[in-house]
PDB file of C-alpha atoms in Angstrom:
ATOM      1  CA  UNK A   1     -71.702 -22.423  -5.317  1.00 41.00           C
ATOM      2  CA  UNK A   2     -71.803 -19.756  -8.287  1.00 43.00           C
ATOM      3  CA  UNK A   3     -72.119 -16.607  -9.141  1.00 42.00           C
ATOM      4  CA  UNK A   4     -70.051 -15.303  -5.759  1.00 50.00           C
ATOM      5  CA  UNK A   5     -66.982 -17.753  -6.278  1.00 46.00           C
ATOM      6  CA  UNK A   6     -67.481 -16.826  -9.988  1.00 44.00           C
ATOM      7  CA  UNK A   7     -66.803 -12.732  -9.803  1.00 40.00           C
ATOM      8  CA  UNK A   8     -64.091 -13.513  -6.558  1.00 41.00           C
ATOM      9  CA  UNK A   9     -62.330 -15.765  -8.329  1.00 39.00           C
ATOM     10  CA  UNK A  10     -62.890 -14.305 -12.203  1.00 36.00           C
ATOM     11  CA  UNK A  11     -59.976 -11.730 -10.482  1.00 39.00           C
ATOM     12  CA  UNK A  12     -57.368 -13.681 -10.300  1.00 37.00           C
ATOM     13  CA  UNK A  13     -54.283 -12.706 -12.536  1.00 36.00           C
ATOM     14  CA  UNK A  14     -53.403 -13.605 -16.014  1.00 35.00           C
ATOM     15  CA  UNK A  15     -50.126 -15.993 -15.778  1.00 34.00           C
ATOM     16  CA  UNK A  16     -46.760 -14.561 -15.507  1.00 35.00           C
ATOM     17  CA  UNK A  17     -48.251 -11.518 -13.473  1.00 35.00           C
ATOM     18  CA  UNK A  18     -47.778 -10.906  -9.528  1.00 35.00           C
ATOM     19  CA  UNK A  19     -50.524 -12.349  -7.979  1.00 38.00           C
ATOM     20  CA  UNK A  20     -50.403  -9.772  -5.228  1.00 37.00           C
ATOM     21  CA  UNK A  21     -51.674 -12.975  -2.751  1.00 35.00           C
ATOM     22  CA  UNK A  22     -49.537 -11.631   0.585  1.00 36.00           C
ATOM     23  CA  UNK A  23     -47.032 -14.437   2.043  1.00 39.00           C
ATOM     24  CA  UNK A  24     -46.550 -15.901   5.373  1.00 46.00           C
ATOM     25  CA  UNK A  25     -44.960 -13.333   7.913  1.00 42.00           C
ATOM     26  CA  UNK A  26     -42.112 -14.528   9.268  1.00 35.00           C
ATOM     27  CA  UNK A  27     -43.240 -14.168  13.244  1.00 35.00           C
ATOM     28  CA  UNK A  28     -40.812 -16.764  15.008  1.00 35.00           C
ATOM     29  CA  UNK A  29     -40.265 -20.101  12.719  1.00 34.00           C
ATOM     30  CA  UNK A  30     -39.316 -23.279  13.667  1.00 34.00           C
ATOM     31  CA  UNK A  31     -37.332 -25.030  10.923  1.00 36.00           C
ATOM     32  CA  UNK A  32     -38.693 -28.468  11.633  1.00 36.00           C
ATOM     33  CA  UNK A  33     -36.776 -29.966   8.218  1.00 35.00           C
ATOM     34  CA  UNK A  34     -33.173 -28.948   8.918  1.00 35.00           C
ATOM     35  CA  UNK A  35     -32.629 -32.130  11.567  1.00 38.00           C
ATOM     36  CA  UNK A  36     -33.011 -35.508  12.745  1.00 40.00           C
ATOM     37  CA  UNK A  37     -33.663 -34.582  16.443  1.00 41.00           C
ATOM     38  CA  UNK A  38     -32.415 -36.861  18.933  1.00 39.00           C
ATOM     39  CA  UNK A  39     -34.718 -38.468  20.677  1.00 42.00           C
ATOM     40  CA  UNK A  40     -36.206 -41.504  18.772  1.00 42.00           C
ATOM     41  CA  UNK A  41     -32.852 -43.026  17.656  1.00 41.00           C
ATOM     42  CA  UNK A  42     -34.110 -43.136  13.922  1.00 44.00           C
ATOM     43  CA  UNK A  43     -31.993 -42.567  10.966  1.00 49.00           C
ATOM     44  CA  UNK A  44     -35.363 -40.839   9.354  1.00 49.00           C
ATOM     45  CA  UNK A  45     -35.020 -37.229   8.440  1.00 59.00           C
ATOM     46  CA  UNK A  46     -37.581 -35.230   9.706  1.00 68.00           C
ATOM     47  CA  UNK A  47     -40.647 -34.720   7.152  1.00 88.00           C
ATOM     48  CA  UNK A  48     -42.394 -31.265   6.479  1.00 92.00           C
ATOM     49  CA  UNK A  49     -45.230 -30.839   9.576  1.00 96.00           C
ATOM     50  CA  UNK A  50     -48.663 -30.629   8.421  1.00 97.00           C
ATOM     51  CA  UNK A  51     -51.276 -28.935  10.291  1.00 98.00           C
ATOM     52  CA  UNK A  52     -55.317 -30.063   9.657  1.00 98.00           C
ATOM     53  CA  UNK A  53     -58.042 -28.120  10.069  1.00 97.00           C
ATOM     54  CA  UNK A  54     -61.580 -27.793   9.400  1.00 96.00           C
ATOM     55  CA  UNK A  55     -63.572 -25.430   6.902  1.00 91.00           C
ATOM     56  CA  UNK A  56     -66.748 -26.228   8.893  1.00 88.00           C
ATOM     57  CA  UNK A  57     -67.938 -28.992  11.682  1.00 84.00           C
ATOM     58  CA  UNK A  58     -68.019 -32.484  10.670  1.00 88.00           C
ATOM     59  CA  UNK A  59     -65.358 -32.280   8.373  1.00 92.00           C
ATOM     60  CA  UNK A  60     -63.273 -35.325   8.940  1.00 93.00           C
ATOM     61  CA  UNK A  61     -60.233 -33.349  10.623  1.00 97.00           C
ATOM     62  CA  UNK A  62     -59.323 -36.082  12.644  1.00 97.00           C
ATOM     63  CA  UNK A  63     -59.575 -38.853  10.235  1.00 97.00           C
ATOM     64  CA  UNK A  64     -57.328 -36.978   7.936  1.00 98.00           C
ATOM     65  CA  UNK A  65     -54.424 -36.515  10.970  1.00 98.00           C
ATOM     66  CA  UNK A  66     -54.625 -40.173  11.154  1.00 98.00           C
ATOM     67  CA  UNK A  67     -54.481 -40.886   7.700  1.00 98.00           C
ATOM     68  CA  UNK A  68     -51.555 -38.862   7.519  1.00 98.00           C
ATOM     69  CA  UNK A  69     -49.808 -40.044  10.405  1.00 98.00           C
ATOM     70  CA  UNK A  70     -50.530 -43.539   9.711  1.00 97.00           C
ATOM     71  CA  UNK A  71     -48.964 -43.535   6.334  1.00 97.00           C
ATOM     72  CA  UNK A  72     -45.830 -41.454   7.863  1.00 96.00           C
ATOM     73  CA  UNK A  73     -45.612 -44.251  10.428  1.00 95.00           C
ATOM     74  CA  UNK A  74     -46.287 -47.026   7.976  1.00 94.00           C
ATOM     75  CA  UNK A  75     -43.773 -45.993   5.587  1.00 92.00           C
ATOM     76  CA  UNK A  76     -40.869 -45.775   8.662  1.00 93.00           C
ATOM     77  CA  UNK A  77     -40.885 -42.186   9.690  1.00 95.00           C
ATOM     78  CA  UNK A  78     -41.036 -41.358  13.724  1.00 97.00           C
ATOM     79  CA  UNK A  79     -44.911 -39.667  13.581  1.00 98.00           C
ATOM     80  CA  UNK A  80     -46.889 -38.257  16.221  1.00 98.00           C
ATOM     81  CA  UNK A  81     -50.249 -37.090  15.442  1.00 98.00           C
ATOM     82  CA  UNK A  82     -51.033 -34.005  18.457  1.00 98.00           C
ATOM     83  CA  UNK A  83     -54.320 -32.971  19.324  1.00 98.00           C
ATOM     84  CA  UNK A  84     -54.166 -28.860  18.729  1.00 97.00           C
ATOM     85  CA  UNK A  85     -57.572 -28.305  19.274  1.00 96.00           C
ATOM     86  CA  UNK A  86     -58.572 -25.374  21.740  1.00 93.00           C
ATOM     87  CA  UNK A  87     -60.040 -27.980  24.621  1.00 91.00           C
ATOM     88  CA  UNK A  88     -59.140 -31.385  23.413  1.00 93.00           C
ATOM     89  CA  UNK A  89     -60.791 -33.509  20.863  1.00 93.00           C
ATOM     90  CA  UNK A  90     -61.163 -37.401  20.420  1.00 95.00           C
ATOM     91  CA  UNK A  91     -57.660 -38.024  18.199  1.00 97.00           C
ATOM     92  CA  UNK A  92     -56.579 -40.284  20.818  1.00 96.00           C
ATOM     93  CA  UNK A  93     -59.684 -42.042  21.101  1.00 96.00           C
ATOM     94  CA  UNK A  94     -60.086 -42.744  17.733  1.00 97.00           C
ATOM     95  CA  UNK A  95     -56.715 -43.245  17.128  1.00 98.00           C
ATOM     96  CA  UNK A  96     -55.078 -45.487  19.686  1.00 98.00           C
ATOM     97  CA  UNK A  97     -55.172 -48.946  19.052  1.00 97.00           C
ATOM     98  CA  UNK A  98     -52.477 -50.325  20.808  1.00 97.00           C
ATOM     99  CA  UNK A  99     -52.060 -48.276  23.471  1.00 97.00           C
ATOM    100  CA  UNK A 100     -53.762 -45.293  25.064  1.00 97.00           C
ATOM    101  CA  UNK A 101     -51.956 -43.554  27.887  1.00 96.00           C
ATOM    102  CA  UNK A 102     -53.240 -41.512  30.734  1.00 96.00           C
ATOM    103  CA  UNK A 103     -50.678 -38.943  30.652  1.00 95.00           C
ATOM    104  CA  UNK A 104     -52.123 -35.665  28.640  1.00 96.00           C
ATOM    105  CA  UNK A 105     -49.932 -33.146  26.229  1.00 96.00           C
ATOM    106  CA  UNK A 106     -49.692 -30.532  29.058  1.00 93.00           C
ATOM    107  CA  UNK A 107     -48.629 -33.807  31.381  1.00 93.00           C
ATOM    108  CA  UNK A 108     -45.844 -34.309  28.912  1.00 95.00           C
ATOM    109  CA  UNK A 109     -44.746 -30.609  28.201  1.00 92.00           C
ATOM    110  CA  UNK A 110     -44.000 -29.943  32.122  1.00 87.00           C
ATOM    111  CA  UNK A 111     -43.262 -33.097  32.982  1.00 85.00           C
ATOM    112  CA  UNK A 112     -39.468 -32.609  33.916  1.00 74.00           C
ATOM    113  CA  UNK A 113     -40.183 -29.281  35.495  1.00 67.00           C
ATOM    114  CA  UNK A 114     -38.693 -26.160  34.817  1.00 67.00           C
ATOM    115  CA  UNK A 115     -40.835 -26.064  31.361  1.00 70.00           C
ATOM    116  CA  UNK A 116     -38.191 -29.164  30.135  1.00 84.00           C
ATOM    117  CA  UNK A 117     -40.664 -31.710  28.754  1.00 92.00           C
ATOM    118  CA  UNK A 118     -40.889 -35.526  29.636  1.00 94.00           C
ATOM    119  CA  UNK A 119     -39.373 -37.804  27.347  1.00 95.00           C
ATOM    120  CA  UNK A 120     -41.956 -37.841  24.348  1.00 96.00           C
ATOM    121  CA  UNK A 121     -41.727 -41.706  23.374  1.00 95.00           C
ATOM    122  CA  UNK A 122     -42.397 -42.496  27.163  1.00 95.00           C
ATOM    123  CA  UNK A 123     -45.661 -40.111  27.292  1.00 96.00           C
ATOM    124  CA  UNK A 124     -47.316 -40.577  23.978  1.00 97.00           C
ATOM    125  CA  UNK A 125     -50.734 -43.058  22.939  1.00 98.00           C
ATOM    126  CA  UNK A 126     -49.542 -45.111  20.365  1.00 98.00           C
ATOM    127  CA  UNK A 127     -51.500 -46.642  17.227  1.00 98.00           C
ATOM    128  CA  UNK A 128     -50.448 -50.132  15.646  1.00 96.00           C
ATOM    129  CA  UNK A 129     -49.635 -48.383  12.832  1.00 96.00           C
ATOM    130  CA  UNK A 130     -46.545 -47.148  14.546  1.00 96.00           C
ATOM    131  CA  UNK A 131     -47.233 -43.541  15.263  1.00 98.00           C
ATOM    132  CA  UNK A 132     -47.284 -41.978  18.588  1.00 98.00           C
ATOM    133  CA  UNK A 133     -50.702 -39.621  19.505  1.00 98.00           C
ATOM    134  CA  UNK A 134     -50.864 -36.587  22.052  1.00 98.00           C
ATOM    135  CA  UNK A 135     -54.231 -35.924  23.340  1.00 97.00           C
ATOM    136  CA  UNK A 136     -55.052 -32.921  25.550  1.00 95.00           C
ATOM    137  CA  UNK A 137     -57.426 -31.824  28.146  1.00 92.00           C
ATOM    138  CA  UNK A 138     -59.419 -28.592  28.618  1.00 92.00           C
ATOM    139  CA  UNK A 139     -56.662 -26.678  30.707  1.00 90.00           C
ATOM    140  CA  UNK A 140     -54.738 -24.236  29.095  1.00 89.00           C
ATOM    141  CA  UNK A 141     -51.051 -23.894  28.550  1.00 89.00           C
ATOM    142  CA  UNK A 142     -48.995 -22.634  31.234  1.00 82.00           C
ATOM    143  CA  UNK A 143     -46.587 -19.988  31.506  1.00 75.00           C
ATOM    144  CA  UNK A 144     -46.807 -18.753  28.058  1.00 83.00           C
ATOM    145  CA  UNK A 145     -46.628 -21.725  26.132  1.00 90.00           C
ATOM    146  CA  UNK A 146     -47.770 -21.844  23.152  1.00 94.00           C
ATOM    147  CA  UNK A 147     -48.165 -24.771  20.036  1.00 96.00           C
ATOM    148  CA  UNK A 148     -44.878 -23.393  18.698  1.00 93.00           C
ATOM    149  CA  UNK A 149     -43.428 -24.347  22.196  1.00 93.00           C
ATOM    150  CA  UNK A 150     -45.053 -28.158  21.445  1.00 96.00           C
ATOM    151  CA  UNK A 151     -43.569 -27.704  17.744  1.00 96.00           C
ATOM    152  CA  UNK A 152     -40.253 -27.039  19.245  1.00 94.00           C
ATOM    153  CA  UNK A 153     -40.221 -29.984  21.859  1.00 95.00           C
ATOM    154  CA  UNK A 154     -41.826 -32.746  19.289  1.00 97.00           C
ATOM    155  CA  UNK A 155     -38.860 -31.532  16.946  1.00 94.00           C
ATOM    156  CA  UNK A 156     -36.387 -31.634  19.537  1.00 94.00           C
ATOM    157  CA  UNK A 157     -37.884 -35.214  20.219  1.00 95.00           C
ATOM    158  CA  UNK A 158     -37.035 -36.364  16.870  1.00 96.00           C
ATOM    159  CA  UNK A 159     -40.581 -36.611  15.281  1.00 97.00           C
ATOM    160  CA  UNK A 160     -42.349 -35.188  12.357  1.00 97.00           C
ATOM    161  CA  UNK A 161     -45.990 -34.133  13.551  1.00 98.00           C
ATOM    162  CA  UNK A 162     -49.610 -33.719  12.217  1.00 98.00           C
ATOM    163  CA  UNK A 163     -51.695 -31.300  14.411  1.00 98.00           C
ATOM    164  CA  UNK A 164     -55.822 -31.857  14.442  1.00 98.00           C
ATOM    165  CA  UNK A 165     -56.117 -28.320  14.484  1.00 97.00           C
ATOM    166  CA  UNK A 166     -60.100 -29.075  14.646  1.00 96.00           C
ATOM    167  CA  UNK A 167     -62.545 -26.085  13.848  1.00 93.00           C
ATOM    168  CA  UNK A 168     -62.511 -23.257  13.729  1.00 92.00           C
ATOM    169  CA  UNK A 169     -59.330 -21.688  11.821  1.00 94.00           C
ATOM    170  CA  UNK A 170     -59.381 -18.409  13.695  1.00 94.00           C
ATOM    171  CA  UNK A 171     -58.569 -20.411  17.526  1.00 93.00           C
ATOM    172  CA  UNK A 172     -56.206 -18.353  19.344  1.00 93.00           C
ATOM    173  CA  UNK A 173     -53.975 -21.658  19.388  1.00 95.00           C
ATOM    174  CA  UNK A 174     -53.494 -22.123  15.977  1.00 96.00           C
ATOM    175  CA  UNK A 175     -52.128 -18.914  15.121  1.00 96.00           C
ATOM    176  CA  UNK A 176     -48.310 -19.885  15.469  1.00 95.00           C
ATOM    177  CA  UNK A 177     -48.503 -22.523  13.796  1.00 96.00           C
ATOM    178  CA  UNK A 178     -50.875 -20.985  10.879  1.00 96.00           C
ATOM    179  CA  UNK A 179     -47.272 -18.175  11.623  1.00 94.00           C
ATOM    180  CA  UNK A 180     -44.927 -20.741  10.637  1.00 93.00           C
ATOM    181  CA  UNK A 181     -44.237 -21.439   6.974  1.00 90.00           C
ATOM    182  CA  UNK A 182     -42.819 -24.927   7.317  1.00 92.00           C
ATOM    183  CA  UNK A 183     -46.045 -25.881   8.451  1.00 95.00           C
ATOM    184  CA  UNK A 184     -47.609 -27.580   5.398  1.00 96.00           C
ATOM    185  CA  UNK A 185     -51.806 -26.489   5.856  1.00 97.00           C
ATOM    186  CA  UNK A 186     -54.519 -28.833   4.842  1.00 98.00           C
ATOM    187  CA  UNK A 187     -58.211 -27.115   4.727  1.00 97.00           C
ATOM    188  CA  UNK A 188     -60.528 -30.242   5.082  1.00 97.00           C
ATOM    189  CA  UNK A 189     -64.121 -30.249   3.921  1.00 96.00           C
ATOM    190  CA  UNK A 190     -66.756 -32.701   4.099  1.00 96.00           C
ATOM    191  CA  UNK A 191     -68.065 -33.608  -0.081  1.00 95.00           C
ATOM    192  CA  UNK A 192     -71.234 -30.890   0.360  1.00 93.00           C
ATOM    193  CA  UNK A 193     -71.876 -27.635  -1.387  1.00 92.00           C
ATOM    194  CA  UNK A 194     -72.376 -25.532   1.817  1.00 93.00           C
ATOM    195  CA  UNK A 195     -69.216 -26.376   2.911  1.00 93.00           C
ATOM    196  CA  UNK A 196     -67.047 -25.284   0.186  1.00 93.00           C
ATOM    197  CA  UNK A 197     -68.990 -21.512  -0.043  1.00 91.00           C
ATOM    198  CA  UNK A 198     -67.642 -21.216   3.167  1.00 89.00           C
ATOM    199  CA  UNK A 199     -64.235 -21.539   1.897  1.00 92.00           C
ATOM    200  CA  UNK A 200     -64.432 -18.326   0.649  1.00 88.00           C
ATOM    201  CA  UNK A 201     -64.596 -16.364   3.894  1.00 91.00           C
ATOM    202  CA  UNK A 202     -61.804 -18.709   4.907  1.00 93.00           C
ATOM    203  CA  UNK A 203     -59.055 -18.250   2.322  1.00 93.00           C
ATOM    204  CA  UNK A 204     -59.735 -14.332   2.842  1.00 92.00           C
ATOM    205  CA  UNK A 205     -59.578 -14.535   6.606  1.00 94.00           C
ATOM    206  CA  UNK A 206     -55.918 -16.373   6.092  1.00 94.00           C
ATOM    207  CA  UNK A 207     -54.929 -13.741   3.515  1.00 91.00           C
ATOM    208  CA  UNK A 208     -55.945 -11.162   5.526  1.00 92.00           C
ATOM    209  CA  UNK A 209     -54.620 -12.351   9.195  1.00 92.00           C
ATOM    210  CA  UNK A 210     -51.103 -13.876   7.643  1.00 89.00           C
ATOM    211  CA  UNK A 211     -50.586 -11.891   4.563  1.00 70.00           C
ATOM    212  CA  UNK A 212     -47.744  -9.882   5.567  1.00 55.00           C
ATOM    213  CA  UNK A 213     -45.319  -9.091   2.420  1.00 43.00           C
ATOM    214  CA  UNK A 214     -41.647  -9.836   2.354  1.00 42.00           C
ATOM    215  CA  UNK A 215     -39.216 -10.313  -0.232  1.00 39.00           C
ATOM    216  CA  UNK A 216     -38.066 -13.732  -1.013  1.00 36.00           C
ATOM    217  CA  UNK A 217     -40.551 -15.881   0.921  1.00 41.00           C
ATOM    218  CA  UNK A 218     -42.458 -17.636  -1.835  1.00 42.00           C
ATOM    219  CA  UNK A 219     -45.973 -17.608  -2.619  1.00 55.00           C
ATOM    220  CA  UNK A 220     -48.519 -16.475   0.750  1.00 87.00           C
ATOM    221  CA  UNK A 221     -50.289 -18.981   2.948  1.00 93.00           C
ATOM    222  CA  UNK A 222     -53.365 -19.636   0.458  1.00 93.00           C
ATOM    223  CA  UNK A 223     -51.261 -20.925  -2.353  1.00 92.00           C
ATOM    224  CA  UNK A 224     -49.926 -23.546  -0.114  1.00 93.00           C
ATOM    225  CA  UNK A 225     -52.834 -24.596   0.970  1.00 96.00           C
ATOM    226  CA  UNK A 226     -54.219 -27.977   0.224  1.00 97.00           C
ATOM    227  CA  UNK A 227     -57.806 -28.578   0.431  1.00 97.00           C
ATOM    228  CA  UNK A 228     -59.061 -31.804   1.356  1.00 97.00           C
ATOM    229  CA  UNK A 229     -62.710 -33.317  -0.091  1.00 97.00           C
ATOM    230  CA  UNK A 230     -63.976 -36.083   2.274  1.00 96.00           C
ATOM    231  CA  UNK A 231     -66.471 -38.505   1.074  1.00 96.00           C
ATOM    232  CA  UNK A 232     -68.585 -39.354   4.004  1.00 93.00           C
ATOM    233  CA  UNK A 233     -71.502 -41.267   2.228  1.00 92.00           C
ATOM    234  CA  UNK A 234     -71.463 -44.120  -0.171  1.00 92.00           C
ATOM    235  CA  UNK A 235     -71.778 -42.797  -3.622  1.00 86.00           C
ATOM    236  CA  UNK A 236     -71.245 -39.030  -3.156  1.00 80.00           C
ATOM    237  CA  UNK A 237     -70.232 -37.456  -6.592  1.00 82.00           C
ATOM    238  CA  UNK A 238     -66.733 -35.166  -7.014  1.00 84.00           C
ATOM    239  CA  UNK A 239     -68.768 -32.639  -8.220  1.00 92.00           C
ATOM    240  CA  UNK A 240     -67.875 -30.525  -5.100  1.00 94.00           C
ATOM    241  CA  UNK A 241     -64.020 -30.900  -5.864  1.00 95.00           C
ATOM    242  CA  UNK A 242     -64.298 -30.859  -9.744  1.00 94.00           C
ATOM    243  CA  UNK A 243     -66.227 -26.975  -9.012  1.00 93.00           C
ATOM    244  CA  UNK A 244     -63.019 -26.800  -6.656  1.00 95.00           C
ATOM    245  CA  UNK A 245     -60.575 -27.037  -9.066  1.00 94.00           C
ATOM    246  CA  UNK A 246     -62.062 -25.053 -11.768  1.00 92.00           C
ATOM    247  CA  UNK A 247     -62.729 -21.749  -9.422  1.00 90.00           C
ATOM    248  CA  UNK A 248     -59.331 -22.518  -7.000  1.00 92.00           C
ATOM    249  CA  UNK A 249     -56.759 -23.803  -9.879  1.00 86.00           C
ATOM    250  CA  UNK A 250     -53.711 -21.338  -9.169  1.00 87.00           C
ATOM    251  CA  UNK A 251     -54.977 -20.075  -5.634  1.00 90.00           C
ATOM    252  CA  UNK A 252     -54.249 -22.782  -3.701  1.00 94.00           C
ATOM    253  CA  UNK A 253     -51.835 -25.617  -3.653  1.00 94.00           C
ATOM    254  CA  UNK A 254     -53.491 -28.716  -4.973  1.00 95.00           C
ATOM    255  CA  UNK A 255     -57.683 -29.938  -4.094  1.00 96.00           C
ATOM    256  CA  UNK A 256     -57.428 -33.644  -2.888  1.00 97.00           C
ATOM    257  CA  UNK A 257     -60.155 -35.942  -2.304  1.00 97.00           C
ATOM    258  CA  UNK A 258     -60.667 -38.868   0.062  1.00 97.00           C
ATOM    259  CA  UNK A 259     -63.136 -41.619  -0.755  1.00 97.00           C
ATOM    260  CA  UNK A 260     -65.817 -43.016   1.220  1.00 97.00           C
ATOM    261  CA  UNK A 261     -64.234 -46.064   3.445  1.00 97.00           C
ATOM    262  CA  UNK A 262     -66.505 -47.987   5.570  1.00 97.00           C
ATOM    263  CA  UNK A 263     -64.169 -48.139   8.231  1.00 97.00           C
ATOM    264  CA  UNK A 264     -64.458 -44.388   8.724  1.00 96.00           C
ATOM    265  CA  UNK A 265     -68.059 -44.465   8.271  1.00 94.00           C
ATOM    266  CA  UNK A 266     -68.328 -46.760  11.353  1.00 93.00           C
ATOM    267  CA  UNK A 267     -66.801 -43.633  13.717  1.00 92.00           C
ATOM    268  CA  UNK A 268     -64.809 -46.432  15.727  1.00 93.00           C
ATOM    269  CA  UNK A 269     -61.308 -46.641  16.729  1.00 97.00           C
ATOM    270  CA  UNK A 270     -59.198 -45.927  13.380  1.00 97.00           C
ATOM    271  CA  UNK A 271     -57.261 -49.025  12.497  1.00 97.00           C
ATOM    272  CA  UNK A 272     -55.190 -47.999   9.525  1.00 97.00           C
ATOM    273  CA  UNK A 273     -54.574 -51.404   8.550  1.00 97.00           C
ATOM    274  CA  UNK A 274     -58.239 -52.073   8.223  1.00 97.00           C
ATOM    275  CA  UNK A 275     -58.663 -49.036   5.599  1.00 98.00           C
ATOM    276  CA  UNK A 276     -59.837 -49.934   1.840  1.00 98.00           C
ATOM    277  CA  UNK A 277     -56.484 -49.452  -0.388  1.00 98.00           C
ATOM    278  CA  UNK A 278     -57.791 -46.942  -2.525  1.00 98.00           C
ATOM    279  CA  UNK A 279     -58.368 -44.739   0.849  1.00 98.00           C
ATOM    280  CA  UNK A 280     -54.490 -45.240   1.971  1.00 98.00           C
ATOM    281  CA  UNK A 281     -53.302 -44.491  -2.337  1.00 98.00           C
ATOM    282  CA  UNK A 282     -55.312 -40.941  -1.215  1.00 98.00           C
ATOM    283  CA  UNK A 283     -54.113 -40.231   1.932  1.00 98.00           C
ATOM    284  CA  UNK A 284     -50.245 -41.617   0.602  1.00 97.00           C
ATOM    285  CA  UNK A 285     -51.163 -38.891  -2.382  1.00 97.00           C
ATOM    286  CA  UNK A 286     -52.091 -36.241  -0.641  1.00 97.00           C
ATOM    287  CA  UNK A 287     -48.969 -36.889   1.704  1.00 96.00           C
ATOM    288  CA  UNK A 288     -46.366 -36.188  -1.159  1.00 94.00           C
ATOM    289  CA  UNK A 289     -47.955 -33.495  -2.051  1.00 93.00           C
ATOM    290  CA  UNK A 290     -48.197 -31.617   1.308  1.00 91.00           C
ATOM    291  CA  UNK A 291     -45.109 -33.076   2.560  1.00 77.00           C
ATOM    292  CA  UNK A 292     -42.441 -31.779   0.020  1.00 70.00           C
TER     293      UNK A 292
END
């Protein structure tokens, strides 16, 4: 850590200045909080979508989408967490306790024909928790679909989603949602120094790839970013997040951390019941902050 975050950092401006940090462009949005949808019957409105992704491999992407989810689904609202990795991950795996169905997210996004999808609630894995999950194979989307087409059909569905957006950042998938300012991003990080120097190179790649300048649209993409600590071992310090804070404070959105939970540790099927209280108070935390 150091010197290098030191003199990067050391130029951000004095308060009350522009901070010159470019904004989201506004390439095709989907306004996922105006509506209810229709599809799940729930009397829920629609919560901000939150895309996860990892600063570097083995950074607890996936447990984070399910921590996320779960508490959305726990606390009432329809959830599904959707696997937005660039070949398919192991969200479903991990995550479906109740139920894990064969049919995969291309299955479901063609599976009326015509490009209509199936009926989501029918197609989804589902997690005692009450959320719905999405997994996908290696094949690629057809006829031009892209995740904002799967943003637009979970929406239309009546769900909030979390995408594991896995690693790396720069997949060709993730760029409409990374596009789409109502997508709440959350940088996750495993608790080790290596891994947050390489957030450097990642909050310039964002400024530079989705810093386009407009009038009226709020601060850019890094200041709404939320970075996510993960404690994988038993008795890891917060000396990676407290360094965090002090060189990120008024560059990003917030710096969260989740504790070490046994459960996790164990790299079995997620059960969010099972998780240690003070890991759900994080993940509930770090939901009201991403989610408003």
């Amino acid at each position: 850590m150091g010197e290098d975050w030191s003199r990067w950092l050391d130029e951000a401006p004095e308060e009350g200045e522009p901070s010159g940090r470019p904004v989201r462009s506004k390439a095709p949005v989907v306004r996922l909080r105006r509506g209810k949808g229709d599809g799940s019957g729930a009397d829920h409105p629609l919560q901000r979508p939150i895309l996860v992704v990892g600063g570097c491999g083995g950074a607890g992407t996936t447990t984070t989408v399910l921590g996320l989810a779960g508490e959305l689904g726990t606390g009432g609202t329809p959830t599904v967490a959707v696997d937005a990795t660039a070949a398919g991950s192991d969200l479903a795996l991990r995550g479906a306790d109740e139920h894990l169905h064969p049919i995969s997210l291309q299955s479901w996004l063609y599976g009326r024909g015509d490009d209509e999808p199936a009926p989501l609630k029918e197609c989804f894995s589902r997690a005692t928790s009450g959320i719905g999950l999405l997994w996908r194979d290696a094949a690629p989307l057809r006829r031009r679909a892209t995740y904002l087409t799967v943003a637009r059909a979970v929406h239309d569905a009546g769900y909030t989603a979390v995408y594991d957006g896995g690693t790396p950042i720069a997949g060709r998938q993730l760029r409409p949602l990374l596009d789409d300012a109502d997508v709440a991003l959350v940088l996750a990080i495993p608790a080790r120094t290596d891994a947050a120097n390489r957030l450097r190179v990642t909050l310039e790649w964002l400024d530079d790839q989705f810093g386009d300048t407009a009038e009226g649209q709020g601060g850019g993409i890094v200041g709404d970013t939320t970075i996510v600590v993960s404690h994988q071992y038993p008795g890891e310090e917060s000396r990676v997040a407290d360094h965090l804070r002090e060189h990120l404070s008024g560059w990003v959105r917030d710096i969260r951390e989740i504790p070490y939970d046994p459960h996790l540790a164990r790299g079995e099927l997620v059960r969010h019941v099972e998780l240690a209280a003070e890991t759900r108070r994080a993940y509930g935390r770090l939901l009201a902050g991403v989610a408003s």
